[in-house]
XYZ file of C-alpha atoms in Angstrom:
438
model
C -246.195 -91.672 23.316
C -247.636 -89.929 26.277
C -245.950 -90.111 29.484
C -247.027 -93.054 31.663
C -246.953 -91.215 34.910
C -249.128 -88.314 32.696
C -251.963 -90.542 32.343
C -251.675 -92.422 35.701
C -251.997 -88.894 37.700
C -255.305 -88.006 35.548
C -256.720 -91.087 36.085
C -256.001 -91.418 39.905
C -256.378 -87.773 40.885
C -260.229 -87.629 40.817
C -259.589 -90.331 43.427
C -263.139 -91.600 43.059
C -263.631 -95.270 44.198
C -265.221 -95.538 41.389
C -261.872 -95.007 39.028
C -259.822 -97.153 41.527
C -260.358 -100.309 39.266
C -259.219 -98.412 35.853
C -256.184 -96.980 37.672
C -254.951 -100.560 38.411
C -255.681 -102.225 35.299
C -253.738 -98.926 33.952
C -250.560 -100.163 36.616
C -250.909 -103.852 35.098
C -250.646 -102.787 31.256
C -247.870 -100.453 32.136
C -246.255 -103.708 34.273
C -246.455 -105.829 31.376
C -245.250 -103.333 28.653
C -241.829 -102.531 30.486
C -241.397 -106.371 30.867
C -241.958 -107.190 27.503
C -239.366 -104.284 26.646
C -236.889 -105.653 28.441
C -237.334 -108.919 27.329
C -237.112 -107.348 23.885
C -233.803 -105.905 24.473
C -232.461 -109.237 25.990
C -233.648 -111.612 23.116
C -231.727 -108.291 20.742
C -228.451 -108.531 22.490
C -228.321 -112.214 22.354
C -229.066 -112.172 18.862
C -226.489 -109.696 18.473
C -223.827 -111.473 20.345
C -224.766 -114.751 18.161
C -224.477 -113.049 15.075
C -220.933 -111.837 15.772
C -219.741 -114.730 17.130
C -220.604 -116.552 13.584
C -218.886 -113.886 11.906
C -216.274 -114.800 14.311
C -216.417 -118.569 13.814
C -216.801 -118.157 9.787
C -213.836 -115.464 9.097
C -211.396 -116.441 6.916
C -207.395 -116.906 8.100
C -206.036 -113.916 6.437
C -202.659 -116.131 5.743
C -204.502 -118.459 3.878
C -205.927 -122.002 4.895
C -203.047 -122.800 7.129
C -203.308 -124.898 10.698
C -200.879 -122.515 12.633
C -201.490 -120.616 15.700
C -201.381 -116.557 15.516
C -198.824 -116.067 18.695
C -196.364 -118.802 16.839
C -195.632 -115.678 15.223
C -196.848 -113.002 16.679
C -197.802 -111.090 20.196
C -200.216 -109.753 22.487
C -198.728 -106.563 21.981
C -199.690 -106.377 18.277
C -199.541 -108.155 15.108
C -196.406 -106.033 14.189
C -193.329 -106.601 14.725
C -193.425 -110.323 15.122
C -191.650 -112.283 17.263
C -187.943 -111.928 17.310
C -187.935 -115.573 17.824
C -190.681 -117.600 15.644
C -191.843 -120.268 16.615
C -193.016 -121.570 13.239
C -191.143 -124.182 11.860
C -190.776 -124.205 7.900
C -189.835 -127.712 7.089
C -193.104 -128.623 8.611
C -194.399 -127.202 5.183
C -192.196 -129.508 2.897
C -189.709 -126.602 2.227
C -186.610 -126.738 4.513
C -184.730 -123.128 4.924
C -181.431 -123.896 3.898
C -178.164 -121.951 3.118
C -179.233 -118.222 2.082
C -182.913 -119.148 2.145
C -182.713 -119.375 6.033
C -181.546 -115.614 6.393
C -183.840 -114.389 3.691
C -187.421 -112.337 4.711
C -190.715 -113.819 4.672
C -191.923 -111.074 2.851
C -189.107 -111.728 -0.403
C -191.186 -115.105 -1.332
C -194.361 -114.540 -0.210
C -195.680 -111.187 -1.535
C -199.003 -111.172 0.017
C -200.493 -112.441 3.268
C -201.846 -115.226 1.811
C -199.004 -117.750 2.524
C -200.718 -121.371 1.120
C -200.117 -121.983 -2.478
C -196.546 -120.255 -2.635
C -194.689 -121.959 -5.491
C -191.436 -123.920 -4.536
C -189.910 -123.190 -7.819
C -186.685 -121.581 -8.097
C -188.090 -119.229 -10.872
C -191.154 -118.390 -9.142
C -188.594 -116.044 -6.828
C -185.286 -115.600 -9.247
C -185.244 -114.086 -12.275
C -184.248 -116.171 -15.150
C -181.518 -114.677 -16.418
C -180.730 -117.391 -18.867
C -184.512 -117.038 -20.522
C -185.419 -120.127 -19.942
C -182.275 -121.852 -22.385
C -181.763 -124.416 -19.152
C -184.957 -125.205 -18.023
C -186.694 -124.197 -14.680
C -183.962 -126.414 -12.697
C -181.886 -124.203 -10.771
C -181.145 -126.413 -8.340
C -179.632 -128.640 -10.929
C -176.332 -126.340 -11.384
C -176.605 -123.729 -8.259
C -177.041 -124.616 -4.572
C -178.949 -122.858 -1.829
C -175.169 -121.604 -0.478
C -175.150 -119.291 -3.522
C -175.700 -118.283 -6.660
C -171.588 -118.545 -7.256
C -171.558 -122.003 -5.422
C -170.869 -123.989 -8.450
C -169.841 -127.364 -7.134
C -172.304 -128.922 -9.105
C -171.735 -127.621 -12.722
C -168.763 -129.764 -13.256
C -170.990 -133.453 -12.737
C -173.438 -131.489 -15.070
C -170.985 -130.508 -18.213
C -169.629 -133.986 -18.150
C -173.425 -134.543 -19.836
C -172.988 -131.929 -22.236
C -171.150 -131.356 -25.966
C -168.317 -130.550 -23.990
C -167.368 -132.411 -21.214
C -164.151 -131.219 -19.405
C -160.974 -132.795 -19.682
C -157.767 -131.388 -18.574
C -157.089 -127.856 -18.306
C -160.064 -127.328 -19.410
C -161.636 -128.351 -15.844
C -159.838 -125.722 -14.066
C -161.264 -122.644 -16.275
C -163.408 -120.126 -14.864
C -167.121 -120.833 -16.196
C -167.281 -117.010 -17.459
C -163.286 -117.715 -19.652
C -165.861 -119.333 -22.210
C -168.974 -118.305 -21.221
C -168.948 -114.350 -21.697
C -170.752 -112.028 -20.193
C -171.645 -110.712 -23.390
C -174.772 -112.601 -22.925
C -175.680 -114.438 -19.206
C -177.757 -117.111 -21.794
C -174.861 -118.199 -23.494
C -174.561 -121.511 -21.856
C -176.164 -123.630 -24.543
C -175.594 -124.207 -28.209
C -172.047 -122.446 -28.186
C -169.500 -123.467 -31.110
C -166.962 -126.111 -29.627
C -164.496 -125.143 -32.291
C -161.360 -124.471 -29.848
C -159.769 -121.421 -32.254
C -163.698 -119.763 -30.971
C -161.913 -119.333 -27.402
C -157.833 -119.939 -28.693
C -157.601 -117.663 -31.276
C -155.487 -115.122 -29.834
C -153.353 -118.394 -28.148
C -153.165 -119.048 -32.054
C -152.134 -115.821 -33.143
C -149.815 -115.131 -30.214
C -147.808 -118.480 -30.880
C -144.273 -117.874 -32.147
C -142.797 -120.730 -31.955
C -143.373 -122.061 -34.326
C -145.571 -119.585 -35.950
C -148.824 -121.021 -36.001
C -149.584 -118.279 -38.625
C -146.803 -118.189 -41.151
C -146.874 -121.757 -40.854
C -150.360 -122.272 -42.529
C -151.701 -124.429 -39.623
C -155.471 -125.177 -39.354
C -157.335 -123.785 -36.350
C -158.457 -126.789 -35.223
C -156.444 -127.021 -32.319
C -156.958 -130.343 -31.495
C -155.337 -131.580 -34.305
C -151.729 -131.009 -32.786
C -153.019 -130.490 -28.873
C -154.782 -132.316 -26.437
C -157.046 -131.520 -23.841
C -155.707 -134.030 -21.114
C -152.326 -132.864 -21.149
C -152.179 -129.407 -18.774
C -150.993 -126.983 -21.190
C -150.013 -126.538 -24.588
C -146.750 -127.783 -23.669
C -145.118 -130.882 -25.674
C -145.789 -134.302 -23.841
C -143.464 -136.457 -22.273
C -142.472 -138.381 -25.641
C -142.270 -134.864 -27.041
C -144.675 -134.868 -29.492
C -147.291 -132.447 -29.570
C -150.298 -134.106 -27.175
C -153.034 -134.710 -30.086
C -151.282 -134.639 -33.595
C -151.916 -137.532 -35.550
C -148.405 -137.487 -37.979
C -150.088 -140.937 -39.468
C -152.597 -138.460 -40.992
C -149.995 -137.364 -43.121
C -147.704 -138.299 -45.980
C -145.201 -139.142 -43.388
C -146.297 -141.473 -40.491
C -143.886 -141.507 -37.458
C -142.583 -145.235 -36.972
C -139.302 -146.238 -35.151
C -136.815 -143.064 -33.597
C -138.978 -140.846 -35.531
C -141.774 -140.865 -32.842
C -139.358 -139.554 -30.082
C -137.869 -136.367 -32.366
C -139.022 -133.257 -31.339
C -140.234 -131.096 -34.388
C -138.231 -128.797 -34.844
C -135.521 -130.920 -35.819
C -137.360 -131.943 -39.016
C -139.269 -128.552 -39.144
C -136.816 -125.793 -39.340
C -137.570 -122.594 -38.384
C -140.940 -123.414 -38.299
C -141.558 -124.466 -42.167
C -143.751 -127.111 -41.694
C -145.703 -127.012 -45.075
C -143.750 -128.541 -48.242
C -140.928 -130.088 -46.065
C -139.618 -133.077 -47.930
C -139.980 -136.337 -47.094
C -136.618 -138.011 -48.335
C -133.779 -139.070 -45.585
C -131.310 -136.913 -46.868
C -132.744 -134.094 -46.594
C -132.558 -134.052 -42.739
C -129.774 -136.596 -42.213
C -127.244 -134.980 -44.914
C -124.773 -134.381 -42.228
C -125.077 -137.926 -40.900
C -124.314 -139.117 -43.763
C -121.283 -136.878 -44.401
C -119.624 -137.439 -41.354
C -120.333 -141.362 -41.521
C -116.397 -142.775 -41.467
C -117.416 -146.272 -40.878
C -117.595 -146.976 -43.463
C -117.253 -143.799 -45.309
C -120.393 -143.238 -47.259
C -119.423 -140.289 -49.119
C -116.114 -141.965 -50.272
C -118.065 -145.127 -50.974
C -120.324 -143.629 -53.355
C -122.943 -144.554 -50.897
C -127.015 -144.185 -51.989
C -128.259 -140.846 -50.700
C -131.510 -143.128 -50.291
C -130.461 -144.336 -46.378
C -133.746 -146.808 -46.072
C -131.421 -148.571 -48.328
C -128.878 -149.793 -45.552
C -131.038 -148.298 -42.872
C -134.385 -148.359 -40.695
C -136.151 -145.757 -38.341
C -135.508 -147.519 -35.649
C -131.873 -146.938 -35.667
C -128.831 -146.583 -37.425
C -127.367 -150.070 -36.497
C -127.496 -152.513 -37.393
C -127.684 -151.714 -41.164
C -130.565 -153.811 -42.892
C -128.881 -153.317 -46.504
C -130.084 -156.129 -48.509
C -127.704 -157.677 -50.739
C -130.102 -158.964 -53.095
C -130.778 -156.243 -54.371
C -127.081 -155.327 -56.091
C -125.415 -157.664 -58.500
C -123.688 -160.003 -55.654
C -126.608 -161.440 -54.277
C -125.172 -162.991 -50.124
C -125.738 -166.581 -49.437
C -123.981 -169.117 -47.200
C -121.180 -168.283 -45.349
C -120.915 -164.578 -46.981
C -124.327 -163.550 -45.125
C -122.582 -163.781 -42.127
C -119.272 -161.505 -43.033
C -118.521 -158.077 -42.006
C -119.043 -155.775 -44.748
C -115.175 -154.276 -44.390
C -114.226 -157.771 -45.063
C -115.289 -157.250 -48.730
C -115.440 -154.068 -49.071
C -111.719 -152.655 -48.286
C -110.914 -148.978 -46.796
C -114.502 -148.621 -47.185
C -114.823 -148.993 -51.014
C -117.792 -150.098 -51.967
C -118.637 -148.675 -55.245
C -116.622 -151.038 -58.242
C -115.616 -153.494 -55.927
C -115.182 -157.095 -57.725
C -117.198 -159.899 -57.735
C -114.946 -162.557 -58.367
C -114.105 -164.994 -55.418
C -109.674 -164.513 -56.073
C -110.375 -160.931 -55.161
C -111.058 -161.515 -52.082
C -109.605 -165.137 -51.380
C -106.393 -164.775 -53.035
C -104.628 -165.464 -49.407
C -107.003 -168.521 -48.711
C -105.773 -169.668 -52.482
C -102.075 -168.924 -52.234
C -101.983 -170.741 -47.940
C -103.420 -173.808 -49.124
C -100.991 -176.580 -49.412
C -103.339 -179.911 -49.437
C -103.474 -179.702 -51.882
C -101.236 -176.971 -53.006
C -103.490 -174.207 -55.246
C -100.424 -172.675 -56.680
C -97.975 -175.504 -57.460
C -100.983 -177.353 -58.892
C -102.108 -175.138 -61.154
C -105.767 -174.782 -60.179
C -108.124 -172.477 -61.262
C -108.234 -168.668 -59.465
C -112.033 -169.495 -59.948
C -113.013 -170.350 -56.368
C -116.728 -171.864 -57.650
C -115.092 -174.724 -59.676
C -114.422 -176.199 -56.980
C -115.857 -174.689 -53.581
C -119.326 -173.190 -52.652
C -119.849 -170.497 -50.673
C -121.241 -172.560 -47.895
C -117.772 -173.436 -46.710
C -114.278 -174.662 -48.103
C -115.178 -177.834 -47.253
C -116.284 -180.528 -48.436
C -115.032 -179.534 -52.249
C -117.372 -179.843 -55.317
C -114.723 -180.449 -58.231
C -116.839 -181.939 -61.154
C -114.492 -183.569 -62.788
C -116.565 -184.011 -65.894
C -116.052 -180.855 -67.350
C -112.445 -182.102 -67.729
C -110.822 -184.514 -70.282
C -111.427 -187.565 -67.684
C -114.689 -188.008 -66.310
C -115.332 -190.308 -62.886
C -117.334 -193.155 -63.841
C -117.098 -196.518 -61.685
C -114.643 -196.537 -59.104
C -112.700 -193.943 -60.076
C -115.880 -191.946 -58.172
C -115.194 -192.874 -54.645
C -111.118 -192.334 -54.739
C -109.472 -189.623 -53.296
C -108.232 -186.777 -55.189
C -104.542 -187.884 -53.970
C -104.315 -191.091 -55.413
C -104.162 -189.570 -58.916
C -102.667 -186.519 -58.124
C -99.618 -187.630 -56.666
C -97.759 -184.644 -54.349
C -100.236 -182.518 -55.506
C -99.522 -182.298 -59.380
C -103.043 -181.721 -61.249
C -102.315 -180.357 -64.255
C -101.092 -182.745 -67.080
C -101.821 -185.682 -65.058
C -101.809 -187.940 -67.412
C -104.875 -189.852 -68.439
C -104.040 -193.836 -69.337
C -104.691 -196.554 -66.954
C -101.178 -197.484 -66.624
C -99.626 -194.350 -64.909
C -101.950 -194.535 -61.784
C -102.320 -198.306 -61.653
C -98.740 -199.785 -62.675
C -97.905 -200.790 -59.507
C -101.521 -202.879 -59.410
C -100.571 -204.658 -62.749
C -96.739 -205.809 -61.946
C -98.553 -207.016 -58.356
C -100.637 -209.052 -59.922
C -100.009 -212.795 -59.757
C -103.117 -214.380 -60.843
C -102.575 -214.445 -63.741
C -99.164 -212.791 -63.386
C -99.627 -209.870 -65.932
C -96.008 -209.200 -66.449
C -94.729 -212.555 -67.352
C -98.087 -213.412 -69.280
């Protein structure tokens, strides 16, 4: 472009009047060119300025679409390091910092700048390390305190397969669960010899081993009672004896096992009294059973509920007991304890009842040793002669008289049998007619 003041000088230095009005309209373009320059470069820096100040207004947060001032978080100084204090508050975005999430870095959960659209799921921050066997519920077993906090787990395996009873709710989680694999929380055999087996092998007393028992530990144990140790009635917490050939009834419920199961043979052990109670019975003296020939069969006299009182039933020998004899002692009967041959005839044992009676006298009159001709064994009395298996039945009035007024001072044998020998003194009395001098 030439030079302005270039072509003003050659057009003013002829200085001819006659140039004087091109010099000035020359002044007036240059005027209005310079002008229109700068109003050029005005109308470009406003333009400018707009156009940054929409970039400005249309930038994107670089956190994301979130309504949170910069200096809550960060300072004049620079955007790094941030406050030392923030003054964002995190439950304002529906996730409270609690327990170890409070002391934990921004950066450990949200990986980018972009902080809208972080996932509140446990497993979108932790590792699974049971591979997805429980679900995506952390929460429901662990707490915020901890990974170890396991105040929950308990309420949770009540729910399961297996809830805990007993001892069993004071075992460490990792006693059953193994670290042989962190997923082996589900689908694990409940079988107790899978955890008990060397409890089972270790057992001595009695030997759980030599003894044949089944593995199923719960068949003799329970889980409510602490320990393995015996219960209070001292049976074994869980076994079921009824499940056996041999149900426990009576004083057999409260004996420990070992006094039936010697030296740990519990297979094969017989089932008959004697075979444990062969020294009660030997050193029985009241009444002797080994002197009395006694049955080796004791459910025979006894029960399981005790020794005494015997039940032996009567019945069932050749002597069945009724009346008064249910209620006698057995020594009464059965002498210096002799039971075995003893006789069943009533003189046997009632020879001093027969040989002290004197109305009437047994022995002077004769009678029968044969206590059932005459007596039951209800009582002595009232008698039940029947007089018509003798030689003089009662018929009439002869059935209502005493046994005296025919057998004078108690003479019954060869009384004699006519009229006249009991009734002469009613036919010499007799006046009407007068049978003596008729």
């Amino acid at each position: 472009m030439p030079s302005l003041k270039r072509g003003f000088a050659s057009g003013c230095e002829k200085g001819s009047r006659q140039n004087f009005g091109c010099c000035r309209q020359k002044r007036v373009r240059a005027t209005r060119f310079f002008t229109l320059a700068f109003l050029y470069y005005i109308v470009s820096i406003l333009s400018i300025a707009k156009s940054a100040h929409a970039q400005v207004a249309n930038a994107k947060h670089p956190h994301g679409n979130i309504k949170i001032s910069c200096n809550a978080c960060h300072t004049t100084q620079s955007w790094t390091p941030l406050r030392q204090e923030l003054k964002f508050k995190h439950e304002a975005t529906g996730f409270v910092l609690e327990g170890q999430h409070a002391a934990v870095d921004c950066k450990k959960c949200h990986t980018s700048l972009k902080f809208t659209g972080t996932s509140n799921a446990c497993t979108a921050c932790h590792n699974d390390v049971h591979d997805g066997t429980l679900g995506k519920d952390c929460e429901r077993c662990h707490t915020v305190q901890g990974w170890l906090d396991v105040s929950k787990i308990p309420a949770v395996h009540q729910a399961s397969r297996f809830p805990l009873l007993g001892r069993h709710q004071h075992v460490g989680c990792d006693n059953c669960h193994t670290r042989q694999g962190t997923t082996q929380f589900i689908n694990l055999p409940l079988q107790c010899g899978v955890c008990h087996q060397a409890d089972y092998q270790a057992t001595t007393n009695p030997n759980h081993q030599l003894a044949g028992f089944s593995t199923r530990c719960e068949q003799c144990h329970s889980s409510a009672i602490t320990g393995w140790a015996l219960s209070g009635t001292g049976n074994l917490g869980g076994f079921d004896h009824s499940r056996t050939s041999f149900p426990l009834v009576g004083a057999h419920q409260t004996v420990d096992c070992g006094q039936c199961h010697v030296n740990g043979r519990f297979a094969g052990t017989a089932k008959d009294c004697f075979s444990c109670h062969q020294t009660d019975f030997q050193n029985t003296t009241n009444p002797n059973h080994v002197t009395g020939n006694f049955s080796q069969n004791c459910q025979v006299c006894h029960s399981s509920n005790a020794w005494t009182p015997a039940n032996f039933d009567h019945n069932l020998t050749a002597f069945p007991l009724s009346g008064a004899h249910s209620a006698v002692d057995c020594a009464r009967c059965h002498v210096n304890g002799r039971f075995a041959g003893t006789s069943k005839d009533c003189f046997s044992c009632h020879q001093t009842d027969f040989q002290n009676t004197t109305n009437p006298n047994h022995v002077t009159a004769g009678f029968p040793q044969e206590c059932s001709t005459c007596h039951t064994s209800n009582a002595w009395q009232p008698s039940t002669f029947d007089h018509g298996r003798t030689a003089f039945p009662l018929v009439g009035a002869h059935s209502a008289a005493t046994c005296a007024q025919c057998h004078v001072n108690g003479r019954f044998a060869g009384t004699a049998k006519d009229c006249f020998s009991c009734h002469q003194t009613d036919f010499q009395n007799t006046t009407n007619p007068n049978h003596v001098t008729a």
